[in-house]
Short mmCIF file of C-alpha atoms in Angstrom, two decimals:
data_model
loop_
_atom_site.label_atom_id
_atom_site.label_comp_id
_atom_site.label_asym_id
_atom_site.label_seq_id
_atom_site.Cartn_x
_atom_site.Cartn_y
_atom_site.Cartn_z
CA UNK R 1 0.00 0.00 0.00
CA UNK R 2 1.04 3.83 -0.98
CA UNK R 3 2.71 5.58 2.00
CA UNK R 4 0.46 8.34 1.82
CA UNK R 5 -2.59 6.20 0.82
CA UNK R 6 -1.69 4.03 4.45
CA UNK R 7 -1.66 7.67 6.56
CA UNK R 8 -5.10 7.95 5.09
CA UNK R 9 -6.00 4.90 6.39
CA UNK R 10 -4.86 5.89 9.45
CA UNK R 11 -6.73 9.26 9.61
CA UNK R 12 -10.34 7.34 9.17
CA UNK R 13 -9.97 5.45 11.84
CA UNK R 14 -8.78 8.20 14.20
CA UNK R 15 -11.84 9.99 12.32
CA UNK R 16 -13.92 7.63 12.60
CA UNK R 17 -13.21 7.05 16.30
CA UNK R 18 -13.35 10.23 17.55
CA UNK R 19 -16.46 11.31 14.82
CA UNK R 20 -14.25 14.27 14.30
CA UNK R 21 -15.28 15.71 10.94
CA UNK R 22 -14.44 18.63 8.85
CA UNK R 23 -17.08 21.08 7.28
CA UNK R 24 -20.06 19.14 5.92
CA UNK R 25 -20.43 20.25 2.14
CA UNK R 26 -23.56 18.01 1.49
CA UNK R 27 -25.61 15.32 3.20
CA UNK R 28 -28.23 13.18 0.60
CA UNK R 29 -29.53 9.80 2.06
CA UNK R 30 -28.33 9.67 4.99
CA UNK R 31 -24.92 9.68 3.33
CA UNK R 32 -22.87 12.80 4.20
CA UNK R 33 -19.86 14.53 2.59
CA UNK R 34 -17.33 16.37 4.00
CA UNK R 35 -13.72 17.59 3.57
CA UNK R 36 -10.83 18.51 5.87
CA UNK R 37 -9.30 22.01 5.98
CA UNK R 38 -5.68 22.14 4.56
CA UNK R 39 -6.31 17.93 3.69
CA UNK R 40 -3.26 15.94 2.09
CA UNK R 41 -3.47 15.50 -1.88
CA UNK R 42 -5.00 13.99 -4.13
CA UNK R 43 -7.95 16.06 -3.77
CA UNK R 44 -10.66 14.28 -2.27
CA UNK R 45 -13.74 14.21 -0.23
CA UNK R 46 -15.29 12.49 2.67
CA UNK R 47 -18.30 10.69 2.80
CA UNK R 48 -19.63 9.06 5.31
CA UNK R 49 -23.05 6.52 6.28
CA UNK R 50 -23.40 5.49 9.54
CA UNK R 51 -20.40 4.09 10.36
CA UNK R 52 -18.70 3.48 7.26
CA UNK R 53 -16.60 6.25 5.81
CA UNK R 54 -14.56 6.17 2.25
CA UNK R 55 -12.46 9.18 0.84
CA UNK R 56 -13.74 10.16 -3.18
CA UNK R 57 -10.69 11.39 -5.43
CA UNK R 58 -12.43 14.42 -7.16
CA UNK R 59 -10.90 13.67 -10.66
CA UNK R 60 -12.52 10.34 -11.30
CA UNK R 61 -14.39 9.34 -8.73
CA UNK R 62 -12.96 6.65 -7.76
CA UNK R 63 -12.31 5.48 -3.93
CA UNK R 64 -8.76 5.85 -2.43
CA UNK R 65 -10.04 3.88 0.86
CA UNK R 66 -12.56 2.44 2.77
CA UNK R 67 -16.01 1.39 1.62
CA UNK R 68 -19.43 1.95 1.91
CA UNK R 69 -22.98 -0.18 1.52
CA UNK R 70 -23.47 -0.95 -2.25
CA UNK R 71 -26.75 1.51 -2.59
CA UNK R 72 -24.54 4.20 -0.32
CA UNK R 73 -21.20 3.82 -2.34
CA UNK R 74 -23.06 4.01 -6.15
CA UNK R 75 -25.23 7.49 -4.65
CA UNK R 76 -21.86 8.91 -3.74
CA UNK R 77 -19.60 8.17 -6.88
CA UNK R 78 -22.83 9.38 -9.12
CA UNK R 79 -22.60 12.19 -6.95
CA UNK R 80 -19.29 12.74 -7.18
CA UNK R 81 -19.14 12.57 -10.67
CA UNK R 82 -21.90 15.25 -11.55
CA UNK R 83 -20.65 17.81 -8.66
CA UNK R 84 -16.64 17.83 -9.98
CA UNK R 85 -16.74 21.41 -10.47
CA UNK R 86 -18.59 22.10 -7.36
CA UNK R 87 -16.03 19.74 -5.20
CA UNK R 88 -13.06 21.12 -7.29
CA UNK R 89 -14.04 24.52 -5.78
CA UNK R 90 -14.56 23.83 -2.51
CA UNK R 91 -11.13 21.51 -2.38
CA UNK R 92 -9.29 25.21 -3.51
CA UNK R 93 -11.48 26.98 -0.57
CA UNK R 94 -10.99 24.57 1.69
CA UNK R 95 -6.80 24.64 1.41
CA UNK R 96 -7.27 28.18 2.13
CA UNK R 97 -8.98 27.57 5.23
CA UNK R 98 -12.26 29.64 3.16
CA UNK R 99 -15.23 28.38 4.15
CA UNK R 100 -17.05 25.58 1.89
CA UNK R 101 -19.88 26.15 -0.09
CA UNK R 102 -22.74 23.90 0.18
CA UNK R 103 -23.45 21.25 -2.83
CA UNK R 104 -26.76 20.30 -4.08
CA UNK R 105 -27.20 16.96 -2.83
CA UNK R 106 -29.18 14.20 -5.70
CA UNK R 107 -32.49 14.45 -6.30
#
């Protein structure tokens, strides 16, 4: 496993632990999605459904780690994939420490 891939690994547990989030950017579901200020690359986001939590890349959508329920993980990769712009913008605000703008969630 990638070094930095494994500190990610690291940081959901110790996230997931603790419930310690960062700003919530959109919540559809039940499944919510959040991001980190100042996070490590490649940019990503968090999502999170009950107690399963994976990290999106942005770029393609595809999951760096964890997992989540079938239903849960296809919503959030659908999502992911028609919000890039939207997460793009808030990954540049949110390395800035700006705040994050909210994200339509599906419909």
């Amino acid at each position: 496993m990638d070094f930095a891939i494994d500190l990610v690994a690291q940081r959901v547990h110790v996230a997931r632990r603790s419930r310690a989030i960062g700003p919530g950017v959109s919540e559809c579901y039940g499944v919510g999605g959040y991001m980190y200020w100042k996070d490590h690359l490649p940019p990503h986001s968090h999502a999170m459904y009950g107690e399963d939590e994976v990290l999106i890349r942005i770029d393609d959508a595809t999951v760096l780690v964890g997992s989540l329920p079938r239903t849960a993980a296809r919503l959030v990769k659908e999502w992911a994939e028609l919000c890039r712009p939207e997460l793009l913008s808030n990954w540049d605000r949110a390395q800035t420490s700006m705040p994050l703008v909210p994200i339509k969630p599906l419909r």
